[in-house]
Amino acid sequence: MAAPTRLLFVCTGNICRSPSAEGVFRHMAAAAGLAERAAADSCGLASYHVGEAPTRAAQDAASARGYDLSTLRARRFERVDFDRFDLILAMDGGHEAQLRRMARGDQAARIALFLAAAPDAAAHEVPDPYYGGPAKYEYALDLIEAGCRGWIDRLQRA
């Protein structure tokens, strides 16, 4: 059996968008029978929240849709992640640009915008809901579900 495709979801602090994407992706991959073919993790580019759980608002929005983020803890992106993961998926263009500046050689080929797999999504980036209310988290989760469906579809076709 081939090694699983390893996906890394990246945002700023790893307490809103990227852990939500990790939780949603894992749930969808299991439901699609891809749990053995895909592995997911998440991280942040900043160290503000290392060791913390996703925000209560992120957990509540995810839980209402059947996703469990309670065991996830924030960590910071490390340069070795370029070698650990097949796909490094940035939640927005700023994250993508920062990752590309850090990449060496062919590592940049592993980087993509998360919503690149969801061309029909309502946006091209997942906006940060951190300073917003529940509606911002719901909108971010709508986009995250669309992106995860797109990546699941790509894995199923691979």
PDB file of C-alpha atoms in Angstrom:
ATOM      1  CA  MET A   1       0.000   0.000   0.000  1.00  0.00           C
ATOM      2  CA  ALA A   2       1.298   3.460  -0.903  1.00  0.00           C
ATOM      3  CA  ALA A   3       2.120   5.988   1.783  1.00  0.00           C
ATOM      4  CA  PRO A   4      -0.721   8.389   2.515  1.00  0.00           C
ATOM      5  CA  THR A   5      -0.768  11.863   1.002  1.00  0.00           C
ATOM      6  CA  ARG A   6       0.175  14.240   3.813  1.00  0.00           C
ATOM      7  CA  LEU A   7      -1.639  17.589   3.910  1.00  0.00           C
ATOM      8  CA  LEU A   8      -0.714  20.516   6.149  1.00  0.00           C
ATOM      9  CA  PHE A   9      -3.218  23.335   6.653  1.00  0.00           C
ATOM     10  CA  VAL A  10      -1.600  26.671   7.554  1.00  0.00           C
ATOM     11  CA  CYS A  11      -2.984  29.911   9.010  1.00  0.00           C
ATOM     12  CA  THR A  12      -1.698  32.583  11.378  1.00  0.00           C
ATOM     13  CA  GLY A  13      -2.001  31.194  14.909  1.00  0.00           C
ATOM     14  CA  ASN A  14      -3.439  27.691  14.367  1.00  0.00           C
ATOM     15  CA  ILE A  15      -6.495  28.314  16.543  1.00  0.00           C
ATOM     16  CA  CYS A  16      -9.256  29.119  14.015  1.00  0.00           C
ATOM     17  CA  ARG A  17      -8.937  28.332  10.311  1.00  0.00           C
ATOM     18  CA  SER A  18      -6.231  25.682  10.004  1.00  0.00           C
ATOM     19  CA  PRO A  19      -7.401  23.456  12.878  1.00  0.00           C
ATOM     20  CA  SER A  20     -10.936  23.722  11.507  1.00  0.00           C
ATOM     21  CA  ALA A  21      -9.634  22.581   8.116  1.00  0.00           C
ATOM     22  CA  GLU A  22      -7.733  19.728   9.756  1.00  0.00           C
ATOM     23  CA  GLY A  23     -10.823  18.546  11.642  1.00  0.00           C
ATOM     24  CA  VAL A  24     -13.158  18.895   8.666  1.00  0.00           C
ATOM     25  CA  PHE A  25     -10.705  17.182   6.322  1.00  0.00           C
ATOM     26  CA  ARG A  26     -10.141  14.236   8.657  1.00  0.00           C
ATOM     27  CA  HIS A  27     -13.907  13.791   9.078  1.00  0.00           C
ATOM     28  CA  MET A  28     -14.576  13.982   5.326  1.00  0.00           C
ATOM     29  CA  ALA A  29     -11.640  11.712   4.470  1.00  0.00           C
ATOM     30  CA  ALA A  30     -12.908   9.060   6.880  1.00  0.00           C
ATOM     31  CA  ALA A  31     -16.442   9.343   5.492  1.00  0.00           C
ATOM     32  CA  ALA A  32     -15.070   8.956   1.943  1.00  0.00           C
ATOM     33  CA  GLY A  33     -13.011   5.899   2.895  1.00  0.00           C
ATOM     34  CA  LEU A  34      -9.742   7.795   2.453  1.00  0.00           C
ATOM     35  CA  ALA A  35      -8.467   7.677   6.032  1.00  0.00           C
ATOM     36  CA  GLU A  36      -5.690   5.267   4.982  1.00  0.00           C
ATOM     37  CA  ARG A  37      -4.747   7.367   1.932  1.00  0.00           C
ATOM     38  CA  ALA A  38      -4.610  10.835   3.484  1.00  0.00           C
ATOM     39  CA  ALA A  39      -3.109  12.283   6.659  1.00  0.00           C
ATOM     40  CA  ALA A  40      -3.793  15.825   7.860  1.00  0.00           C
ATOM     41  CA  ASP A  41      -2.194  18.229  10.301  1.00  0.00           C
ATOM     42  CA  SER A  42      -2.312  21.981  10.862  1.00  0.00           C
ATOM     43  CA  CYS A  43      -0.071  24.744  12.119  1.00  0.00           C
ATOM     44  CA  GLY A  44       0.347  28.492  12.331  1.00  0.00           C
ATOM     45  CA  LEU A  45       3.043  30.781  11.028  1.00  0.00           C
ATOM     46  CA  ALA A  46       3.141  32.696  14.317  1.00  0.00           C
ATOM     47  CA  SER A  47       3.847  31.345  17.781  1.00  0.00           C
ATOM     48  CA  TYR A  48       1.198  33.374  19.661  1.00  0.00           C
ATOM     49  CA  HIS A  49      -0.946  30.385  20.604  1.00  0.00           C
ATOM     50  CA  VAL A  50       1.373  27.353  20.665  1.00  0.00           C
ATOM     51  CA  GLY A  51      -0.144  24.626  22.831  1.00  0.00           C
ATOM     52  CA  GLU A  52      -3.616  26.184  22.907  1.00  0.00           C
ATOM     53  CA  ALA A  53      -6.832  24.541  21.746  1.00  0.00           C
ATOM     54  CA  PRO A  54      -8.824  26.082  18.893  1.00  0.00           C
ATOM     55  CA  THR A  55     -10.937  29.052  19.970  1.00  0.00           C
ATOM     56  CA  ARG A  56     -14.250  28.287  21.645  1.00  0.00           C
ATOM     57  CA  ALA A  57     -16.028  29.913  18.680  1.00  0.00           C
ATOM     58  CA  ALA A  58     -14.194  27.664  16.193  1.00  0.00           C
ATOM     59  CA  GLN A  59     -14.974  24.578  18.261  1.00  0.00           C
ATOM     60  CA  ASP A  60     -18.634  25.562  18.624  1.00  0.00           C
ATOM     61  CA  ALA A  61     -19.091  26.201  14.893  1.00  0.00           C
ATOM     62  CA  ALA A  62     -17.372  22.914  14.031  1.00  0.00           C
ATOM     63  CA  SER A  63     -19.252  20.919  16.667  1.00  0.00           C
ATOM     64  CA  ALA A  64     -22.597  22.188  15.380  1.00  0.00           C
ATOM     65  CA  ARG A  65     -21.726  20.568  12.041  1.00  0.00           C
ATOM     66  CA  GLY A  66     -20.432  17.317  13.519  1.00  0.00           C
ATOM     67  CA  TYR A  67     -16.681  18.025  13.604  1.00  0.00           C
ATOM     68  CA  ASP A  68     -14.588  17.571  16.745  1.00  0.00           C
ATOM     69  CA  LEU A  69     -11.628  19.922  17.235  1.00  0.00           C
ATOM     70  CA  SER A  70     -11.273  19.361  20.982  1.00  0.00           C
ATOM     71  CA  THR A  71      -8.058  17.322  20.851  1.00  0.00           C
ATOM     72  CA  LEU A  72      -6.180  19.669  18.515  1.00  0.00           C
ATOM     73  CA  ARG A  73      -3.446  21.957  19.846  1.00  0.00           C
ATOM     74  CA  ALA A  74      -1.693  24.825  18.111  1.00  0.00           C
ATOM     75  CA  ARG A  75       1.838  24.478  16.854  1.00  0.00           C
ATOM     76  CA  ARG A  76       4.104  26.679  14.791  1.00  0.00           C
ATOM     77  CA  PHE A  77       5.249  25.874  11.258  1.00  0.00           C
ATOM     78  CA  GLU A  78       8.783  24.472  11.145  1.00  0.00           C
ATOM     79  CA  ARG A  79      11.059  24.423   8.117  1.00  0.00           C
ATOM     80  CA  VAL A  80      11.156  20.599   8.333  1.00  0.00           C
ATOM     81  CA  ASP A  81       7.415  20.631   7.534  1.00  0.00           C
ATOM     82  CA  PHE A  82       8.390  21.216   3.908  1.00  0.00           C
ATOM     83  CA  ASP A  83       9.837  17.702   3.950  1.00  0.00           C
ATOM     84  CA  ARG A  84       7.138  16.098   6.110  1.00  0.00           C
ATOM     85  CA  PHE A  85       4.155  17.090   3.946  1.00  0.00           C
ATOM     86  CA  ASP A  86       3.155  16.568   0.325  1.00  0.00           C
ATOM     87  CA  LEU A  87       0.780  19.538   0.234  1.00  0.00           C
ATOM     88  CA  ILE A  88       1.097  22.709   2.296  1.00  0.00           C
ATOM     89  CA  LEU A  89      -2.199  24.559   2.031  1.00  0.00           C
ATOM     90  CA  ALA A  90      -2.318  28.242   2.951  1.00  0.00           C
ATOM     91  CA  MET A  91      -5.565  29.792   4.134  1.00  0.00           C
ATOM     92  CA  ASP A  92      -4.826  33.135   2.473  1.00  0.00           C
ATOM     93  CA  GLY A  93      -2.428  34.828   0.095  1.00  0.00           C
ATOM     94  CA  GLY A  94      -0.349  36.328   2.892  1.00  0.00           C
ATOM     95  CA  HIS A  95       0.319  32.881   4.308  1.00  0.00           C
ATOM     96  CA  GLU A  96       1.101  31.543   0.854  1.00  0.00           C
ATOM     97  CA  ALA A  97       3.594  34.364   0.206  1.00  0.00           C
ATOM     98  CA  GLN A  98       5.293  33.837   3.570  1.00  0.00           C
ATOM     99  CA  LEU A  99       5.595  30.102   2.951  1.00  0.00           C
ATOM    100  CA  ARG A 100       7.031  30.696  -0.523  1.00  0.00           C
ATOM    101  CA  ARG A 101       9.661  33.054   0.924  1.00  0.00           C
ATOM    102  CA  MET A 102      10.678  30.317   3.376  1.00  0.00           C
ATOM    103  CA  ALA A 103      10.783  27.529   0.773  1.00  0.00           C
ATOM    104  CA  ARG A 104      14.032  26.347  -0.766  1.00  0.00           C
ATOM    105  CA  GLY A 105      14.479  24.687  -4.121  1.00  0.00           C
ATOM    106  CA  ASP A 106      11.521  22.559  -5.155  1.00  0.00           C
ATOM    107  CA  GLN A 107       9.750  22.960  -1.785  1.00  0.00           C
ATOM    108  CA  ALA A 108       7.609  25.765  -3.225  1.00  0.00           C
ATOM    109  CA  ALA A 109       5.926  23.224  -5.513  1.00  0.00           C
ATOM    110  CA  ARG A 110       4.193  21.756  -2.442  1.00  0.00           C
ATOM    111  CA  ILE A 111       2.526  25.074  -1.517  1.00  0.00           C
ATOM    112  CA  ALA A 112      -0.965  26.059  -2.682  1.00  0.00           C
ATOM    113  CA  LEU A 113      -3.843  28.224  -1.598  1.00  0.00           C
ATOM    114  CA  PHE A 114      -6.303  26.033   0.286  1.00  0.00           C
ATOM    115  CA  LEU A 115      -9.276  27.163  -1.805  1.00  0.00           C
ATOM    116  CA  ALA A 116      -7.477  26.397  -5.091  1.00  0.00           C
ATOM    117  CA  ALA A 117      -9.279  23.041  -4.942  1.00  0.00           C
ATOM    118  CA  ALA A 118     -12.658  24.785  -4.728  1.00  0.00           C
ATOM    119  CA  PRO A 119     -12.829  27.128  -7.735  1.00  0.00           C
ATOM    120  CA  ASP A 120     -16.580  27.627  -7.272  1.00  0.00           C
ATOM    121  CA  ALA A 121     -16.249  28.727  -3.628  1.00  0.00           C
ATOM    122  CA  ALA A 122     -17.570  32.149  -2.649  1.00  0.00           C
ATOM    123  CA  ALA A 123     -13.997  33.423  -2.111  1.00  0.00           C
ATOM    124  CA  HIS A 124     -10.391  32.601  -2.985  1.00  0.00           C
ATOM    125  CA  GLU A 125      -9.128  32.909   0.588  1.00  0.00           C
ATOM    126  CA  VAL A 126     -10.536  31.928   3.972  1.00  0.00           C
ATOM    127  CA  PRO A 127     -10.845  35.174   5.973  1.00  0.00           C
ATOM    128  CA  ASP A 128      -9.679  35.167   9.571  1.00  0.00           C
ATOM    129  CA  PRO A 129     -12.734  35.004  11.866  1.00  0.00           C
ATOM    130  CA  TYR A 130     -10.700  35.603  15.046  1.00  0.00           C
ATOM    131  CA  TYR A 131     -12.006  39.102  15.775  1.00  0.00           C
ATOM    132  CA  GLY A 132     -15.503  38.406  14.489  1.00  0.00           C
ATOM    133  CA  GLY A 133     -18.629  36.870  15.892  1.00  0.00           C
ATOM    134  CA  PRO A 134     -20.319  33.548  15.157  1.00  0.00           C
ATOM    135  CA  ALA A 135     -21.316  34.595  11.623  1.00  0.00           C
ATOM    136  CA  LYS A 136     -17.641  35.037  10.666  1.00  0.00           C
ATOM    137  CA  TYR A 137     -16.843  31.547  11.961  1.00  0.00           C
ATOM    138  CA  GLU A 138     -19.811  30.083  10.075  1.00  0.00           C
ATOM    139  CA  TYR A 139     -18.687  31.753   6.838  1.00  0.00           C
ATOM    140  CA  ALA A 140     -15.109  30.542   7.329  1.00  0.00           C
ATOM    141  CA  LEU A 141     -16.419  27.027   7.972  1.00  0.00           C
ATOM    142  CA  ASP A 142     -18.546  27.173   4.791  1.00  0.00           C
ATOM    143  CA  LEU A 143     -15.386  27.941   2.817  1.00  0.00           C
ATOM    144  CA  ILE A 144     -13.372  25.313   4.692  1.00  0.00           C
ATOM    145  CA  GLU A 145     -15.956  22.642   3.891  1.00  0.00           C
ATOM    146  CA  ALA A 146     -15.840  23.650   0.207  1.00  0.00           C
ATOM    147  CA  GLY A 147     -12.044  23.494   0.189  1.00  0.00           C
ATOM    148  CA  CYS A 148     -11.939  20.129   1.940  1.00  0.00           C
ATOM    149  CA  ARG A 149     -14.488  18.694  -0.502  1.00  0.00           C
ATOM    150  CA  GLY A 150     -12.228  19.877  -3.324  1.00  0.00           C
ATOM    151  CA  TRP A 151      -9.106  18.246  -1.872  1.00  0.00           C
ATOM    152  CA  ILE A 152     -11.031  15.026  -1.136  1.00  0.00           C
ATOM    153  CA  ASP A 153     -12.222  15.005  -4.752  1.00  0.00           C
ATOM    154  CA  ARG A 154      -8.655  15.454  -6.015  1.00  0.00           C
ATOM    155  CA  LEU A 155      -7.442  12.584  -3.830  1.00  0.00           C
ATOM    156  CA  GLN A 156     -10.243  10.324  -5.033  1.00  0.00           C
ATOM    157  CA  ARG A 157      -9.284  11.027  -8.652  1.00  0.00           C
ATOM    158  CA  ALA A 158      -5.554  10.467  -8.036  1.00  0.00           C
TER     159      ALA A 158
END
